[in-house]
Coordinates of C-alpha atoms and ligand atoms in Angstrom, one line a residue:
M1 CA -0.2 9.4 42.2
S2 CA -0.7 6.0 39.4
Y3 CA 2.7 6.0 37.9
D4 CA 3.7 2.6 36.8
T5 CA 7.2 1.3 37.9
Q6 CA 8.0 -2.0 37.5
P7 CA 9.6 -2.2 34.2
K8 CA 9.3 -5.0 32.0
A9 CA 11.7 -6.9 32.6
S10 CA 15.1 -7.2 34.6
H11 CA 17.4 -6.0 31.7
F12 CA 18.2 -5.0 28.8
I13 CA 20.4 -7.2 26.0
D14 CA 20.4 -7.6 22.7
G15 CA 18.6 -4.7 22.0
H16 CA 15.4 -6.4 23.8
Y17 CA 14.1 -6.7 27.7
V18 CA 15.6 -9.8 29.0
E19 CA 14.0 -12.0 32.4
D20 CA 16.4 -14.3 33.9
T21 CA 14.3 -14.6 37.7
A22 CA 16.6 -17.6 38.5
G23 CA 19.0 -14.4 39.4
A24 CA 18.3 -12.9 44.0
P25 CA 15.7 -10.6 43.5
I26 CA 15.7 -6.8 44.4
D27 CA 13.2 -5.3 45.7
V28 CA 12.8 -1.5 44.8
V29 CA 12.0 0.8 47.6
Y30 CA 10.6 4.2 47.3
P31 CA 12.2 6.0 49.4
A32 CA 9.5 9.0 50.1
T33 CA 7.1 6.1 52.0
G34 CA 9.1 3.1 52.0
A35 CA 7.3 1.2 50.0
V36 CA 8.2 -1.4 47.4
I37 CA 7.3 -0.4 43.8
A38 CA 9.0 -3.2 41.6
R39 CA 11.1 -6.0 41.3
V40 CA 13.5 -6.7 39.3
H41 CA 16.7 -9.6 38.8
A42 CA 20.0 -10.1 39.6
A43 CA 22.1 -11.6 36.3
T44 CA 22.6 -14.8 35.7
P45 CA 26.3 -15.9 34.6
A46 CA 23.7 -16.6 31.3
I47 CA 22.6 -13.7 31.3
L48 CA 25.8 -11.9 31.9
D49 CA 27.4 -13.9 28.8
R50 CA 24.0 -12.9 26.9
A51 CA 25.9 -9.2 27.5
I52 CA 29.0 -9.7 26.6
E53 CA 28.6 -11.8 23.8
S54 CA 25.9 -9.0 22.2
G55 CA 28.7 -6.2 23.3
V56 CA 31.1 -8.0 21.5
R57 CA 29.3 -8.6 18.2
A58 CA 27.4 -4.6 18.6
Q59 CA 31.2 -3.1 18.6
K60 CA 32.6 -4.8 15.8
I61 CA 29.5 -3.4 13.6
W62 CA 29.4 0.1 15.4
S63 CA 32.8 1.0 15.3
G64 CA 32.8 0.2 11.6
M65 CA 30.3 3.0 11.2
S66 CA 32.2 6.8 10.2
G67 CA 32.3 8.9 13.9
T68 CA 29.4 10.7 11.9
E69 CA 26.9 8.2 11.9
R70 CA 27.5 7.1 15.2
G71 CA 27.2 11.0 16.1
R72 CA 24.0 10.9 14.5
V73 CA 22.4 8.0 17.0
L74 CA 23.7 9.9 19.5
R75 CA 22.4 13.3 19.1
R76 CA 18.4 11.1 18.3
A77 CA 18.6 9.3 21.5
A78 CA 19.3 13.3 23.3
D79 CA 15.9 14.2 20.9
L80 CA 14.4 11.5 22.5
M81 CA 15.6 11.9 26.0
R82 CA 14.0 15.4 25.8
E83 CA 10.6 14.4 24.6
R84 CA 10.0 12.2 27.3
N85 CA 11.8 14.3 30.1
H86 CA 8.7 14.3 31.9
A87 CA 8.3 10.3 32.7
L88 CA 12.0 10.1 32.9
S89 CA 12.1 13.0 35.3
V90 CA 8.6 11.1 37.8
L91 CA 10.6 7.9 36.9
E92 CA 13.8 9.1 38.5
T93 CA 12.5 10.7 41.2
F94 CA 10.8 7.6 42.1
D95 CA 13.8 5.6 41.9
T96 CA 16.1 8.0 43.7
G97 CA 13.1 10.4 45.9
K98 CA 14.7 13.2 44.3
P99 CA 12.5 15.8 44.3
Y100 CA 11.1 15.8 40.8
Q101 CA 11.6 19.5 40.8
E102 CA 15.4 18.7 40.6
T103 CA 15.1 15.3 38.4
S104 CA 13.4 17.8 35.6
V105 CA 15.6 20.2 35.7
V106 CA 19.3 18.1 36.1
D107 CA 18.9 14.0 35.6
A108 CA 17.7 13.4 32.8
T109 CA 18.7 16.0 30.6
S110 CA 22.0 16.0 32.2
G111 CA 21.5 12.8 30.5
A112 CA 21.6 14.3 26.8
D113 CA 24.1 17.4 27.8
A114 CA 26.2 14.3 27.2
L115 CA 24.4 12.0 24.8
E116 CA 24.5 15.1 21.8
Y117 CA 28.3 16.9 23.7
F118 CA 29.7 13.3 22.5
G119 CA 26.9 13.5 19.1
G120 CA 28.9 15.9 18.0
L121 CA 32.3 14.8 18.5
A122 CA 31.7 11.7 17.4
G123 CA 32.8 12.9 13.7
S124 CA 35.9 15.2 14.4
L125 CA 37.8 12.6 16.2
T126 CA 41.0 12.4 14.8
G127 CA 44.2 11.1 14.9
E128 CA 47.5 13.1 14.3
H129 CA 49.7 13.0 11.1
I130 CA 54.1 13.5 12.1
Q131 CA 56.6 14.6 9.4
L132 CA 60.0 13.1 10.5
G133 CA 62.1 14.1 7.3
E134 CA 60.9 11.9 4.5
D135 CA 59.5 9.3 6.7
W136 CA 56.8 10.0 8.4
V137 CA 54.0 8.4 11.9
Y138 CA 50.3 8.9 11.3
T139 CA 48.6 8.0 14.9
R140 CA 45.0 6.2 15.6
R141 CA 42.4 7.0 17.7
E142 CA 41.0 3.7 18.5
P143 CA 38.3 2.3 21.0
L144 CA 39.3 -0.2 23.5
G145 CA 36.7 -2.5 22.9
L146 CA 33.8 -3.6 25.4
C147 CA 33.3 -0.9 28.5
V148 CA 31.5 -1.8 31.8
G149 CA 30.2 1.3 32.8
I150 CA 29.2 0.7 37.1
G151 CA 26.4 3.4 39.1
A152 CA 26.4 4.5 42.2
W153 CA 22.6 5.4 43.3
N154 CA 22.2 9.4 43.9
Y155 CA 21.9 9.8 39.9
P156 CA 21.6 7.0 38.0
T157 CA 20.3 8.7 34.6
Q158 CA 22.5 11.2 34.2
I159 CA 25.1 8.5 35.1
A160 CA 24.3 5.9 32.4
C161 CA 25.2 8.5 30.1
W162 CA 28.4 10.3 30.9
K163 CA 29.0 6.7 31.1
G164 CA 27.6 5.5 28.4
A165 CA 28.7 8.8 26.1
P166 CA 32.0 9.1 25.4
A167 CA 32.5 5.0 25.3
L168 CA 30.4 4.8 22.4
A169 CA 31.1 7.9 20.9
C170 CA 34.4 7.1 20.6
G171 CA 33.2 3.3 18.6
N172 CA 32.9 1.0 22.1
A173 CA 30.2 -0.9 23.2
M174 CA 28.7 -0.7 27.1
I175 CA 27.8 -3.0 29.2
F176 CA 25.9 -0.3 32.2
K177 CA 25.1 -2.2 35.8
P178 CA 22.8 0.5 38.3
S179 CA 23.3 1.2 41.2
E180 CA 21.3 -2.5 43.2
T181 CA 19.8 0.8 45.0
T182 CA 18.1 2.3 42.1
P183 CA 18.3 -0.2 38.9
L184 CA 15.6 0.9 37.2
C185 CA 15.9 4.3 34.9
A186 CA 19.2 2.9 33.5
L187 CA 16.7 0.8 31.6
K188 CA 15.4 3.5 30.1
V189 CA 18.6 4.6 28.7
A190 CA 19.1 1.8 27.0
E191 CA 16.0 1.2 25.4
I192 CA 16.2 4.7 23.8
L193 CA 19.7 4.2 22.1
H194 CA 18.6 0.9 20.9
E195 CA 15.2 3.2 19.4
A196 CA 17.4 6.1 18.6
G197 CA 19.7 3.3 16.5
A198 CA 22.0 2.2 18.1
P199 CA 23.1 -1.7 16.8
A200 CA 21.3 -4.2 18.7
G201 CA 24.1 -4.9 21.9
L202 CA 25.7 -2.1 21.9
Y203 CA 24.4 -0.2 25.2
N204 CA 23.5 -3.1 27.8
V205 CA 21.7 -3.6 31.3
V206 CA 22.7 -5.3 33.3
Q207 CA 20.9 -5.7 37.3
G208 CA 23.0 -6.7 40.6
L209 CA 24.0 -5.9 43.6
G210 CA 28.3 -5.5 43.7
E211 CA 29.3 -9.3 43.0
V212 CA 28.1 -9.3 39.5
G213 CA 30.1 -5.6 39.3
A214 CA 32.4 -7.6 40.5
S215 CA 32.1 -10.8 37.3
L216 CA 32.1 -8.1 34.6
V217 CA 35.4 -6.6 35.6
N218 CA 37.0 -9.8 35.8
D219 CA 36.1 -11.1 32.6
P220 CA 38.2 -11.1 29.7
R221 CA 35.8 -9.3 27.5
V222 CA 36.1 -6.8 28.7
D223 CA 38.5 -3.9 28.2
K224 CA 37.4 -0.8 30.2
V225 CA 36.2 -0.2 33.2
S226 CA 34.6 2.4 35.0
L227 CA 32.8 2.9 38.2
T228 CA 31.3 6.0 40.4
G229 CA 31.5 5.3 43.8
S230 CA 32.3 4.9 46.7
V231 CA 36.6 4.3 47.3
P232 CA 36.3 1.1 49.1
T233 CA 34.5 -0.2 46.1
G234 CA 37.4 1.8 44.0
K235 CA 40.1 0.3 45.6
K236 CA 38.2 -3.6 44.4
V237 CA 37.6 -2.7 41.8
Y238 CA 41.1 -1.0 40.5
A239 CA 42.7 -3.6 42.0
A240 CA 41.0 -6.7 40.4
A241 CA 41.6 -4.4 36.6
A242 CA 44.9 -4.3 37.2
Q243 CA 44.6 -8.3 37.1
N244 CA 44.0 -8.0 33.0
M245 CA 46.0 -4.5 32.9
K246 CA 42.5 -2.9 32.0
H247 CA 41.3 0.3 31.5
V248 CA 39.7 2.5 34.2
T249 CA 38.0 5.5 35.3
M250 CA 37.3 6.4 38.5
E251 CA 34.9 8.8 39.9
L252 CA 35.5 8.3 43.6
G253 CA 33.9 9.8 46.6
G254 CA 34.9 13.4 48.5
K255 CA 34.5 15.9 51.4
S256 CA 35.3 19.1 50.1
P257 CA 35.7 21.9 51.4
L258 CA 34.1 25.3 51.0
I259 CA 35.9 28.6 51.8
I260 CA 34.2 31.9 52.1
F261 CA 36.4 35.4 53.0
D262 CA 35.2 37.9 54.6
D263 CA 34.5 39.9 52.1
A264 CA 31.9 37.4 49.8
D265 CA 29.2 38.3 49.0
L266 CA 27.0 36.5 52.0
E267 CA 23.4 35.5 50.1
D268 CA 25.9 33.9 47.3
A269 CA 27.7 32.3 49.4
V270 CA 24.7 30.6 51.7
G271 CA 23.2 30.0 48.8
G272 CA 26.2 27.8 47.5
A273 CA 26.7 26.5 51.0
I274 CA 22.9 26.1 50.6
L275 CA 23.4 23.9 47.0
G276 CA 26.5 22.4 48.2
N277 CA 25.7 20.7 51.1
F278 CA 21.9 20.3 50.7
Y279 CA 20.8 19.8 46.8
S280 CA 19.5 16.1 46.3
S281 CA 19.5 15.8 50.2
G282 CA 22.9 16.0 50.5
Q283 CA 23.5 12.6 48.3
V284 CA 26.2 14.2 45.9
C285 CA 30.1 12.8 45.7
S286 CA 31.6 16.4 44.9
N287 CA 29.6 18.5 48.5
G288 CA 31.6 21.4 49.8
T289 CA 30.5 19.7 53.3
R290 CA 33.6 21.5 55.5
V291 CA 32.7 25.0 55.3
F292 CA 34.9 27.0 56.3
V293 CA 34.3 30.9 57.3
Q294 CA 36.4 33.2 57.8
D295 CA 35.6 34.6 62.0
G296 CA 34.2 38.1 60.4
L297 CA 31.5 36.6 58.8
R298 CA 31.1 33.7 60.6
A299 CA 28.8 34.7 63.3
A300 CA 26.4 36.2 59.9
F301 CA 26.3 33.0 58.5
V302 CA 25.6 30.8 60.0
A303 CA 22.3 32.7 61.2
R304 CA 21.3 34.0 57.1
L305 CA 22.0 30.6 56.8
K306 CA 19.6 29.0 59.9
E307 CA 17.1 31.3 58.1
R308 CA 16.8 30.1 54.8
L309 CA 16.8 25.8 55.8
E310 CA 13.9 28.0 57.3
Q311 CA 12.0 27.9 53.9
V312 CA 12.4 24.3 53.2
V313 CA 9.8 22.4 51.3
L314 CA 9.9 18.8 52.6
G315 CA 7.3 17.2 51.6
D316 CA 6.1 14.5 48.1
P317 CA 8.9 14.6 46.1
Q318 CA 6.2 14.7 42.9
D319 CA 4.9 17.6 43.9
P320 CA 7.4 20.2 42.1
E321 CA 6.5 22.6 44.6
T322 CA 8.9 20.6 47.0
N323 CA 12.4 20.7 47.3
F324 CA 13.7 18.3 49.8
G325 CA 13.9 14.9 49.2
P326 CA 14.0 11.7 51.3
L327 CA 17.4 10.1 51.9
V328 CA 17.9 7.3 49.5
S329 CA 17.4 4.1 51.6
A330 CA 16.9 3.2 55.1
R331 CA 20.9 2.2 55.5
Q332 CA 22.0 5.9 53.9
M333 CA 19.5 7.2 56.8
D334 CA 20.9 5.6 59.6
I335 CA 24.4 6.1 58.6
V336 CA 23.3 9.6 58.4
K337 CA 22.1 10.1 61.8
G338 CA 25.5 7.8 63.1
Y339 CA 27.7 10.8 62.4
I340 CA 24.9 13.4 63.8
S341 CA 25.4 11.2 67.3
K342 CA 29.1 11.3 66.6
G343 CA 28.8 15.3 65.9
I344 CA 27.3 16.1 68.7
E345 CA 28.5 13.6 71.0
E346 CA 32.1 15.1 69.7
G347 CA 30.9 18.5 70.5
A348 CA 30.2 20.1 67.2
R349 CA 27.5 22.4 68.4
L350 CA 24.0 21.7 65.9
V351 CA 22.1 24.9 64.9
C352 CA 19.0 23.1 63.0
G353 CA 18.0 20.0 61.8
G354 CA 19.2 16.8 62.3
E355 CA 15.7 15.3 63.2
A356 CA 13.9 12.1 61.5
L357 CA 11.0 12.5 60.5
T358 CA 8.5 9.9 62.3
Q359 CA 6.5 9.1 59.0
D360 CA 6.9 6.0 56.2
G361 CA 10.5 6.7 54.6
F362 CA 13.7 7.7 55.2
W363 CA 13.5 11.9 56.0
L364 CA 16.0 14.4 57.8
T365 CA 15.3 17.8 57.9
P366 CA 18.9 19.3 56.3
A367 CA 21.7 19.7 59.9
V368 CA 23.9 22.3 60.0
F369 CA 26.2 21.8 63.1
D370 CA 28.7 24.7 64.1
G371 CA 32.0 25.0 66.0
V372 CA 33.0 21.9 63.9
T373 CA 37.0 21.2 64.4
D374 CA 39.3 19.5 61.5
D375 CA 39.7 16.4 63.7
M376 CA 36.0 15.8 64.1
T377 CA 34.5 12.5 62.3
I378 CA 32.1 14.7 60.5
A379 CA 35.3 17.1 59.3
R380 CA 37.1 13.7 57.9
E381 CA 34.3 11.5 56.7
E382 CA 32.4 11.7 53.6
I383 CA 28.9 11.0 55.4
F384 CA 26.6 11.6 51.7
G385 CA 24.0 12.7 53.0
P386 CA 22.7 16.7 54.6
V387 CA 24.8 18.0 56.8
M388 CA 27.0 20.8 57.0
S389 CA 30.3 21.5 59.0
V390 CA 30.8 25.2 59.7
L391 CA 34.8 25.9 60.7
S392 CA 36.5 29.4 61.3
F393 CA 39.8 30.3 60.2
T394 CA 41.6 33.4 60.0
D395 CA 44.0 33.6 57.0
E396 CA 44.4 32.7 53.4
Q397 CA 47.0 29.6 53.8
E398 CA 45.8 28.7 57.2
V399 CA 42.5 27.6 55.3
I400 CA 44.8 26.6 52.5
E401 CA 46.3 24.2 54.5
R402 CA 43.9 23.1 56.5
A403 CA 41.4 22.6 53.3
N404 CA 44.1 20.4 51.7
D405 CA 44.8 18.2 54.7
T406 CA 42.2 15.5 54.1
E407 CA 42.9 12.2 51.4
F408 CA 40.0 13.5 49.3
G409 CA 40.3 15.5 46.3
L410 CA 37.1 15.8 44.3
S411 CA 36.5 19.3 44.7
A412 CA 36.7 23.0 46.0
G413 CA 35.2 26.2 46.1
V414 CA 35.9 29.8 47.0
F415 CA 33.7 32.9 47.5
T416 CA 35.4 36.7 47.9
R417 CA 35.4 39.8 45.4
D418 CA 38.6 39.4 45.8
L419 CA 39.2 37.2 42.3
A420 CA 43.4 37.7 42.6
R421 CA 42.8 36.0 45.3
A422 CA 40.3 33.6 44.5
H423 CA 42.1 32.3 41.3
R424 CA 45.4 32.4 44.1
V425 CA 43.6 29.7 46.3
V426 CA 42.0 26.9 43.2
A427 CA 45.6 26.6 42.3
Q428 CA 46.9 25.6 45.3
M429 CA 43.4 23.6 46.8
Q430 CA 44.3 19.1 45.6
A431 CA 40.9 19.2 43.9
G432 CA 39.7 18.0 40.6
T433 CA 36.9 20.5 40.1
C434 CA 36.4 24.0 41.5
F435 CA 34.3 27.0 41.5
I436 CA 34.5 30.2 42.1
N437 CA 32.3 32.5 43.7
S438 CA 29.3 29.3 43.1
Y439 CA 29.5 25.7 43.5
N440 CA 28.4 22.2 42.0
D441 CA 27.9 23.1 38.4
A442 CA 28.5 20.0 36.4
P443 CA 28.9 21.2 32.7
V444 CA 29.3 18.7 29.7
E445 CA 32.1 20.6 28.8
A446 CA 33.6 20.9 32.1
P447 CA 36.3 18.2 32.5
F448 CA 34.7 16.3 35.9
G449 CA 36.6 14.3 38.0
G450 CA 38.5 13.7 41.7
M451 CA 42.6 13.8 43.1
K452 CA 44.3 11.9 45.6
M453 CA 41.7 9.3 46.9
S454 CA 38.5 10.1 45.0
G455 CA 39.6 9.3 41.5
I456 CA 41.3 8.5 38.9
G457 CA 40.2 9.9 34.6
R458 CA 38.0 12.3 33.6
E459 CA 34.9 12.4 33.2
N460 CA 32.5 14.5 30.4
S461 CA 34.7 17.3 27.8
K462 CA 36.4 15.8 24.8
E463 CA 39.3 15.2 28.1
A464 CA 36.7 11.9 28.8
I465 CA 37.9 11.0 24.8
G466 CA 40.8 10.4 26.2
H467 CA 39.9 7.7 29.0
Y468 CA 37.8 6.3 26.4
S469 CA 40.0 5.5 23.1
Q470 CA 43.3 4.5 22.6
V471 CA 46.3 5.5 20.4
K472 CA 48.0 3.8 17.6
S473 CA 51.4 5.2 16.0
V474 CA 52.2 4.1 12.8
Y475 CA 55.6 4.6 11.3
V476 CA 55.9 4.5 7.6
R477 CA 59.1 4.6 6.1
M478 CA 59.5 5.8 2.3
G479 CA 63.5 5.0 1.7
R480 CA 65.1 1.4 1.8
V481 CA 65.9 -0.5 4.9
E482 CA 69.2 0.2 6.6
A483 CA 70.4 -3.5 8.6
P484 CA 73.8 -3.5 9.7
F485 CA 73.8 -6.9 8.9
Ligands
NAD501 P1 29.2 2.2 45.9 O1 30.9 2.5 46.3 O2 28.2 0.7 47.7 O3 28.6 0.9 45.3 C1 28.6 2.5 43.3 C2 28.4 0.7 42.6 O4 29.4 -0.6 42.9 C3 27.3 0.0 42.8 O5 27.0 -0.3 41.7 C4 27.7 -1.2 43.5 O6 27.0 -2.1 42.8 C5 29.2 -1.3 42.5 N1 30.0 -2.1 43.4 C6 30.2 -2.8 44.7 N2 31.0 -4.1 44.7 C7 31.7 -3.6 43.6 C8 33.0 -5.0 43.7 N3 33.0 -5.6 44.0 N4 33.3 -4.6 42.1 C9 32.4 -3.8 41.3 N5 31.2 -3.4 42.1 C10 31.4 -2.9 42.7 O7 28.3 2.9 46.3 P2 27.4 3.5 46.6 O8 26.6 4.0 47.8 O9 26.1 3.5 45.6 O10 27.5 5.7 45.9 C11 28.3 6.3 46.8 C12 29.4 6.6 46.9 O11 29.6 6.8 46.1 C13 29.9 8.2 47.8 O12 31.2 7.6 48.2 C14 29.4 9.4 46.7 O13 30.7 10.0 47.0 C15 30.4 8.9 45.1 N6 30.0 9.3 44.0 C16 30.7 9.9 43.6 C17 31.2 10.3 42.3 C18 31.7 11.1 41.5 O14 31.5 11.0 39.9 N7 33.1 11.3 42.0 C19 29.2 10.4 41.9 C20 28.7 10.2 42.6 C21 29.1 9.0 43.7

């Protein structure tokens, strides 16, 4: 397929593509073939300064506009994203290796949903009036200022929009730094927002590795940081932000439980486990990678899962028939292979998959382990690849305790026909996002985020507004001031 993956320049700043080849080169690799498909350069201090200065300037203009005017720009950007969905999806597939079958319905489209949703909310953001006898207090919901978004590599377009849309709706500017592994798509988001009428500099994109992210987090002109990434990076960014008491949102890793009771619909439960483990080749933070199956259903569950996994179509990710792509990088593939070896070493039974394909690119077949116990490495650590662990359980209280016995708390799912039990179980799950007879749905209307080490703050929904704005309260005295002396 001929497609120009090389961006016009590495960064998008102040309404323009901008280059500075003094920055370290970053090669962009197509995960399906291992071929270099583009090259960008990491931001230099001069580039970062330009991004910050223009962001601060644009934010002043933007926050002076009415919410309805801001919302109109975001909604126009949503329309442009939907019109260009095909080209954006092809690019996302090159950037990440995820099959077009996924990117064409999930990435730019969910980004557009966020722009549309927060565009719709922008005009209705208000403060409160609090009457105190004659006196009264009113509150103003004000923007934070200049926000920094730092992305992971699994959903580059979606992350750029999930952070940008609420930030902009609240009257902030944003500088977004995509993951160095997938630098291409966020540039398109910046281009589209500019075309939709955002003031130059309002949404800038700069490239670079962790140190570029760290420079942004440490800059005193930045007011808020929203990170999507791993727990170790989250700890560093949170600690750095604390030095200047900056606002933070942390969307971090997980090792989420998916609990399947004996009475569950077998096909739905298997389908949920497939979606929650193998979509995007398992590179999804909220995946339900610890699949607890009640004793009575376990054998049937594993047998049916194995059968359905035979239907995987692994191949050219740009082919709409392909439903399973490669891992994002050689490094990620090595990490996942390491976990598969560890699983075998520690005594789990490899039911199927886990084979590295001898072809170019970073291909690994979807792996299922049965007979996994709570203490095994594959049941404790986030793998971020197509590896499912099946664990068995006997009763409800036991599985609740075991499901919560993790440092993470991103998601949890339960499959059962007994709805009273379903609600009772999710009420006890230490997880920010739960599913009943489903897995991994992430509509923009619903809050998304983690408990415990999986993060702080929430993305999407009205909850996100509180994380991109601050409240000022104003006391108004109507009578005389009575002072003691
Ligand atoms: P990562 O933590 O290695 O990197 C994330 C981003 O942080 C990258 O852009 C990186 O350049 C940047 N970074 C690294 N060090 C930094 C520093 N010191 N200061 C500032 N920025 C720094 O994560 P990854 O490998 O890109 O992504 C995979 C991880 O992300 C997994 O743990 C996954 O669970 C998590 N994730 C979470 C969510 C969520 O919404 N909760 C979504 C997707 C991915």
